[in-house]
Short mmCIF file of C-alpha atoms in Angstrom, two decimals:
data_model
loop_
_atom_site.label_atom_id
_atom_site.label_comp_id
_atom_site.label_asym_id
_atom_site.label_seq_id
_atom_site.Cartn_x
_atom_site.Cartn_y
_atom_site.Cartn_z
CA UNK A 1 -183.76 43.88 105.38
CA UNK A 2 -181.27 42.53 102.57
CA UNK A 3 -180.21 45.03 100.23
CA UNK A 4 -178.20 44.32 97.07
CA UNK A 5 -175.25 47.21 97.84
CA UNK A 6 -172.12 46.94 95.18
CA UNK A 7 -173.51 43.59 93.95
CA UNK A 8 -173.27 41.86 97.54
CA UNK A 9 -176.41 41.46 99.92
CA UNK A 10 -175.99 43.24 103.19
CA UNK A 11 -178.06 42.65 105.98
CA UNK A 12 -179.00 46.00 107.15
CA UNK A 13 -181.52 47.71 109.67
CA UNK A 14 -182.63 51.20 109.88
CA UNK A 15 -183.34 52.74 113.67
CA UNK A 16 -185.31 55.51 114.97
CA UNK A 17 -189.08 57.01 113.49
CA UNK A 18 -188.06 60.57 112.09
CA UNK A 19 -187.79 60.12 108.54
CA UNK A 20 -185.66 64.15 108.92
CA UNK A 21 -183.50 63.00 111.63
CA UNK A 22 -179.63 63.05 110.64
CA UNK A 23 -178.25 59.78 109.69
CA UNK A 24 -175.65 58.00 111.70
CA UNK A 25 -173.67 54.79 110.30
CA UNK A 26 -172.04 52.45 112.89
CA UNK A 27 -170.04 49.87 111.28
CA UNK A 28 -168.98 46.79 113.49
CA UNK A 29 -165.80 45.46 113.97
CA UNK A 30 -164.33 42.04 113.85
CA UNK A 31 -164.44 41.19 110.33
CA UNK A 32 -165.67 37.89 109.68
CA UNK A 33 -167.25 37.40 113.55
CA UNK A 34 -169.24 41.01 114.17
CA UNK A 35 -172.47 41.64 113.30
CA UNK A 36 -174.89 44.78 113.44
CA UNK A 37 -175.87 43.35 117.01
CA UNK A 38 -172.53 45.48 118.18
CA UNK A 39 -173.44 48.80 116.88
CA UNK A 40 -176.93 48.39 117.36
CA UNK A 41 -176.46 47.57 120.82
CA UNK A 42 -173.39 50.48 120.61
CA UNK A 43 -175.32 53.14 119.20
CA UNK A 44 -179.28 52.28 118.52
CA UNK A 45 -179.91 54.03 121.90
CA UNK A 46 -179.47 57.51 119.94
CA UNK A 47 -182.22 56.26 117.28
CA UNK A 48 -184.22 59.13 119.40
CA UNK A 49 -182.01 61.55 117.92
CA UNK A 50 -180.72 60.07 114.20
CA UNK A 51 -181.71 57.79 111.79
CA UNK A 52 -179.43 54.95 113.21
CA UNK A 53 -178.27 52.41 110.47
CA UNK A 54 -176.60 49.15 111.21
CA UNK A 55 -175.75 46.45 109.10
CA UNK A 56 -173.29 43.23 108.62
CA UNK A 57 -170.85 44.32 106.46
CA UNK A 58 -169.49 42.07 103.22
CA UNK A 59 -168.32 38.79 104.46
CA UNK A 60 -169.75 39.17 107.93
CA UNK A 61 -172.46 37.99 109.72
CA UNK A 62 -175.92 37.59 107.81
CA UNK A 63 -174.24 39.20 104.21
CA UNK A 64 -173.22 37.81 101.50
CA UNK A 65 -169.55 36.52 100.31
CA UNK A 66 -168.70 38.11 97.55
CA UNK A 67 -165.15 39.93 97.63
CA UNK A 68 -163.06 41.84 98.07
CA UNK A 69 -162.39 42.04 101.11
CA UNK A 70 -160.72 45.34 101.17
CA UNK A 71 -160.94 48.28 103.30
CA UNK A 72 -161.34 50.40 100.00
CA UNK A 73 -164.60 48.02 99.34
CA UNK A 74 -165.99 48.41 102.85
CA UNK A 75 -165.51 52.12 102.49
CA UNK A 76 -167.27 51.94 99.16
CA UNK A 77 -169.97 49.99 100.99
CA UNK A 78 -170.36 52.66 103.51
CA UNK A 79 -170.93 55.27 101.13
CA UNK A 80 -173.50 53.22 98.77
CA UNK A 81 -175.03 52.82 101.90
CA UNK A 82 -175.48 56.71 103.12
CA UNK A 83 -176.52 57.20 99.53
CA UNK A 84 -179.34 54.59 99.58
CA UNK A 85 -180.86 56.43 103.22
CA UNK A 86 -180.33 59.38 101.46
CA UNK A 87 -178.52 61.55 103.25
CA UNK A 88 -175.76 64.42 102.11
CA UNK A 89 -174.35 64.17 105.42
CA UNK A 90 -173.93 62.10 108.50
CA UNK A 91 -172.41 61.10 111.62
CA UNK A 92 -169.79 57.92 111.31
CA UNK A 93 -168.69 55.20 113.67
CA UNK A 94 -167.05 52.44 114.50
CA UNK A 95 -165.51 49.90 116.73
CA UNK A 96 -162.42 48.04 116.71
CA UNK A 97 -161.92 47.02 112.91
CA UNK A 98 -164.97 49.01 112.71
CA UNK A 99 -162.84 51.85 113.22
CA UNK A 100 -160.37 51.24 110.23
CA UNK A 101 -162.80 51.43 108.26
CA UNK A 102 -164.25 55.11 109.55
CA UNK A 103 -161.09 56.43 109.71
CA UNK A 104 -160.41 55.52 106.20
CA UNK A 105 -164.23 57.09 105.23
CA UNK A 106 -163.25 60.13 106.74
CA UNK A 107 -160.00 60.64 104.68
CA UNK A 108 -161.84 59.33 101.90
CA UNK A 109 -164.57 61.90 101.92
CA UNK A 110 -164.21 64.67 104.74
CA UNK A 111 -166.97 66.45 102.72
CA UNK A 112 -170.00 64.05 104.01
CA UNK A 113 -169.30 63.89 107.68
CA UNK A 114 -170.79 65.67 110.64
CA UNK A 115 -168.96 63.49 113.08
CA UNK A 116 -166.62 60.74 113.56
CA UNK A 117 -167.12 58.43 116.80
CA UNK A 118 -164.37 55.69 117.16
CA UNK A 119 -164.26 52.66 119.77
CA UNK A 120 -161.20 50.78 120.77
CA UNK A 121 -159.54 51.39 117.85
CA UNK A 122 -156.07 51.82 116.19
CA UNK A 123 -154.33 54.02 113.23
CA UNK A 124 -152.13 51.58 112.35
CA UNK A 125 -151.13 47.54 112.51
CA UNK A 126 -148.61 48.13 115.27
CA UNK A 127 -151.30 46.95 117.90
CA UNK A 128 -150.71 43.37 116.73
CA UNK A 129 -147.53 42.93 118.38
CA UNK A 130 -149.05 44.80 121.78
CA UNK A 131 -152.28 42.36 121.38
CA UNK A 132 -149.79 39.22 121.02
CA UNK A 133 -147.93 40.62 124.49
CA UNK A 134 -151.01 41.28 125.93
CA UNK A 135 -152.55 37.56 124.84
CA UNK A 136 -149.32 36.04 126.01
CA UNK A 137 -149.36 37.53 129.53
CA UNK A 138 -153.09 36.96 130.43
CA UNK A 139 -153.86 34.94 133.59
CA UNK A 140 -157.04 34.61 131.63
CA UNK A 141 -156.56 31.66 129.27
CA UNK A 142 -153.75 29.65 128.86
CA UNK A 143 -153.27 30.79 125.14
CA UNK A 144 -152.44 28.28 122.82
CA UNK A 145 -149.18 30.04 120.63
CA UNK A 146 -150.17 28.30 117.37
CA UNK A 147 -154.06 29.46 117.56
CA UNK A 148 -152.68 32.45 118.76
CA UNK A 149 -150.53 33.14 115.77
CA UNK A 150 -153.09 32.04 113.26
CA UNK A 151 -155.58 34.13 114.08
CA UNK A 152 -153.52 37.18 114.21
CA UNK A 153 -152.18 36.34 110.95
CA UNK A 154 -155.16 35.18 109.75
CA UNK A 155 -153.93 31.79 108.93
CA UNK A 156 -157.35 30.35 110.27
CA UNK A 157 -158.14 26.56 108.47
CA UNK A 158 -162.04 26.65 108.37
CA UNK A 159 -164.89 27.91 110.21
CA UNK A 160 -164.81 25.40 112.80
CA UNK A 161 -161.26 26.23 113.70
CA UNK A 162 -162.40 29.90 113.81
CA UNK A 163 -165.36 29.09 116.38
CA UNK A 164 -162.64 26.75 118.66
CA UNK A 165 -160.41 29.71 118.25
CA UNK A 166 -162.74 32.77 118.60
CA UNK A 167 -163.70 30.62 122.09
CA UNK A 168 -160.25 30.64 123.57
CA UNK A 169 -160.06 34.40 122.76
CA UNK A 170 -162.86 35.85 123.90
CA UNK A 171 -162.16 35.57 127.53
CA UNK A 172 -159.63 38.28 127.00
CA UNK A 173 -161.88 40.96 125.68
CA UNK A 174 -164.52 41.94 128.75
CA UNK A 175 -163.86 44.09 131.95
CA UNK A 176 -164.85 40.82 133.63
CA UNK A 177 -164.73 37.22 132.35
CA UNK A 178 -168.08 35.03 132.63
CA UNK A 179 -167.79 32.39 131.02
CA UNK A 180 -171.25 31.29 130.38
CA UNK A 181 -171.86 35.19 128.35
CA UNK A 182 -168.33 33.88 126.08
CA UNK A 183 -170.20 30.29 125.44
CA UNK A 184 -173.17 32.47 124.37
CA UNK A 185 -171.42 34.58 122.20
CA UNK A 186 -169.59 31.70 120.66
CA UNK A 187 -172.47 29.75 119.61
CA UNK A 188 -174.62 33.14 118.10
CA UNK A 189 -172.10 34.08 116.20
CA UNK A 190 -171.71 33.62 112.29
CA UNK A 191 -168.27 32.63 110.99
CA UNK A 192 -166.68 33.58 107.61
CA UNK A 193 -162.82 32.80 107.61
CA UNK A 194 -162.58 33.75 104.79
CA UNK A 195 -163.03 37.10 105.72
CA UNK A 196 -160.93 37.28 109.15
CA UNK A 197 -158.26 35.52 106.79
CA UNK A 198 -158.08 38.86 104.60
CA UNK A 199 -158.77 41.45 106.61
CA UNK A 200 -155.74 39.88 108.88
CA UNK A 201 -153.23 38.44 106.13
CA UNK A 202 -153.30 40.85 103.63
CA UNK A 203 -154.78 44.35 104.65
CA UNK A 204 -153.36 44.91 108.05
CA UNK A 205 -150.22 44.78 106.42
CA UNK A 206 -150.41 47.69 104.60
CA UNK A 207 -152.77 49.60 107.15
CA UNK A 208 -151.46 53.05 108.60
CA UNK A 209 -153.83 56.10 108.72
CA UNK A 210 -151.36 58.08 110.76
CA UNK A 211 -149.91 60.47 108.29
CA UNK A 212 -153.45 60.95 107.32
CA UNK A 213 -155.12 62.05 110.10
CA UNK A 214 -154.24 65.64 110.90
CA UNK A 215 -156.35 65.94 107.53
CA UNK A 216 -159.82 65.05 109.12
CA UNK A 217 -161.78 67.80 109.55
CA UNK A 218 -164.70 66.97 111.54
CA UNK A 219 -164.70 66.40 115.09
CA UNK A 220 -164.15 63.22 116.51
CA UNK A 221 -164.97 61.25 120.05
CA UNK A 222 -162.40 58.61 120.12
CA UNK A 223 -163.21 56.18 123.61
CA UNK A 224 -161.23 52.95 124.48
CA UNK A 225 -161.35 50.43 127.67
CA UNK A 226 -158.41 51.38 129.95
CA UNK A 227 -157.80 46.79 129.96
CA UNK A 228 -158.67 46.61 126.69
CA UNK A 229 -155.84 43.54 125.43
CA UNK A 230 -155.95 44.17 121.29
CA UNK A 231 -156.64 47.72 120.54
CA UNK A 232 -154.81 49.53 123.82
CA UNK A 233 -155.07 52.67 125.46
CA UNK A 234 -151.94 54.29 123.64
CA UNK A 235 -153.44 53.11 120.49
CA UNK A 236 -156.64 55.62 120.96
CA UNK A 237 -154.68 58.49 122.70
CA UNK A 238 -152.04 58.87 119.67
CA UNK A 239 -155.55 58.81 117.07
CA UNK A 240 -156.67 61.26 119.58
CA UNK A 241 -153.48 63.53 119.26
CA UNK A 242 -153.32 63.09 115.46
CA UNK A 243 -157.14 64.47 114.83
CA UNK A 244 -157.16 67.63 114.82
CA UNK A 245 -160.67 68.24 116.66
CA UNK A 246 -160.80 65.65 118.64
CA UNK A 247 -161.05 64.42 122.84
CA UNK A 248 -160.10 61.11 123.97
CA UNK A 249 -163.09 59.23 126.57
CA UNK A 250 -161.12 56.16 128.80
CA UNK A 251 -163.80 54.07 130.67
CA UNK A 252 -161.64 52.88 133.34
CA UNK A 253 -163.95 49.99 134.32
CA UNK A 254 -163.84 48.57 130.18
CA UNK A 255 -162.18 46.23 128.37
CA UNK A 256 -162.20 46.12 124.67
CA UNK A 257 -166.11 47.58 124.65
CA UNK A 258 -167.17 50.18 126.33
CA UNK A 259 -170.74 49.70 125.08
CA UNK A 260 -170.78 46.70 126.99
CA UNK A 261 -169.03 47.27 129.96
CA UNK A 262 -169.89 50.79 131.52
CA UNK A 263 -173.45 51.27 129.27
CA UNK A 264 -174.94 53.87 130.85
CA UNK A 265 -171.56 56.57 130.77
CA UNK A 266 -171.04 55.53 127.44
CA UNK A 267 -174.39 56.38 126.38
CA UNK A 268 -174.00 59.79 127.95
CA UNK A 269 -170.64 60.51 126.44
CA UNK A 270 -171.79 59.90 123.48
CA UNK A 271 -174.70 61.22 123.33
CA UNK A 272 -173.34 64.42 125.13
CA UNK A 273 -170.59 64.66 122.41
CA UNK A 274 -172.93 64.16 119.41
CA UNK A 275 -175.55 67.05 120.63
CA UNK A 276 -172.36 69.11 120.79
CA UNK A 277 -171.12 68.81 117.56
CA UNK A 278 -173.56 66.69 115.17
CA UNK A 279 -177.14 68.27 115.62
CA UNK A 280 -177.39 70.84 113.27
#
């Protein structure tokens, strides 16, 4: 369904049958390229236990344009959002840029959350630098410095130089590399420059959540991909050592998503984690 939330349409769908179930919020990473089919696919499994709700956030995927494109706007988003479901309360997550933005929610407003799950993640911009190594070294692709450089930067021309250049990327990402799923996932996704262009050039700069996070006050499940190139391991184990109440999940078999890659211990973890400290 398109809702009108903070005068932008979002594309949003609403999991699970149990109008009383506790909500749960999974916002997708990749800003500009994700789309709800990440957290859907992520976390719609647990639409047994919560009111799941996915959606493409502003400038991404099936949703509208309209700016800023600011983490303090996506936060807003969030929480227009968990007002229209109409919940007091609920569980939080999100993957890879996804996770900026539910870290930030839960500094924000520690009052409304049960739970916090992050995926592949990072607290600050530092894991540019370690993504750039990472890119640089792959036997992967044969990276191309100036595509390289403008998509980190967001520097990216157009949305056709953001497909060619989300297609030389994406082999990096997976456990394994198939190159028939990247081709597929190239040609389903939407593409909004624009959006990749800020999130990249302007509020990465400024991004750094770390003297923040001894303040959140819920627990947390933070997982990560033990190969994942952009968001690494140390990235998720100093989050991990900065929340308070939290545990750290590798997948030793994942690259950047977890989700994807090892499905069914994901799932479990999870799911295991939630029951623990979310159903109440």
């Amino acid at each position: 369904m398109i809702l009108t939330i903070n005068g932008n349409p979002l594309d949003v769908e609403l999991l699970g049958d149990d109008p009383d179930a506790p909500l749960l919020i999974a916002h997708h990473g990749a800003p500009g390229l994700g789309s709800k089919s990440e957290p859907r696919m992520a976390f719609g499994p647990l639409s047994d236990l919560f009111r799941v709700l996915v959606f493409d956030a502003r400038g991404s995927g099936k949703s509208g344009d309209t700016g800023p494109f600011t983490h303090e706007q996506w936060v807003a988003d969030v929480d227009a959002l968990r007002e229209w479901a109409g919940a007091e309360t609920f569980v939080m997550a999100g993957g890879s840029y996804g996770g900026f933005i539910a870290m930030e929610y839960a500094i924000a407003h520690p009052e409304r959350l049960r739970a916090l799950v992050l995926r592949d993640t990072s607290a600050d911009h530092e894991h540019n630098d370690l993504a750039i190594a990472n890119a640089r070294s792959s036997d992967r692709v044969d990276i191309d410095e100036d595509m390289l450089m403008r998509m980190m930067e967001g520097r990216i021309r157009d949305n056709q130089d953001f497909k060619d250049s989300w297609r030389e990327l994406l082999p990096l990402y997976g456990f394994t590399f198939d190159p028939a799923v990247v081709e597929e996932r190239v040609n389903s996704t939407d593409y909004h420059y624009a959006t990749h262009n800020a999130a990249f050039s302007q509020n990465l700069n400024h991004y750094d959540v770390k003297p923040m996070l001894p303040s959140v006050s819920c627990p947390a499940l933070v997982t990560v991909g033990r190969t994942d190139w952009i968001t690494p391991v140390s990235c998720s184990e100093r989050i991990a050592e900065l929340i308070p109440d939290s545990q750290l999940a590798i997948f030793e078999e994942s690259g950047h998503s977890p989700p994807s890659d090892e499905p069914e211990l994901f799932q479990q973890t999870v799911r295991d984690f939630l029951k623990t400290h979310a159903l109440y």
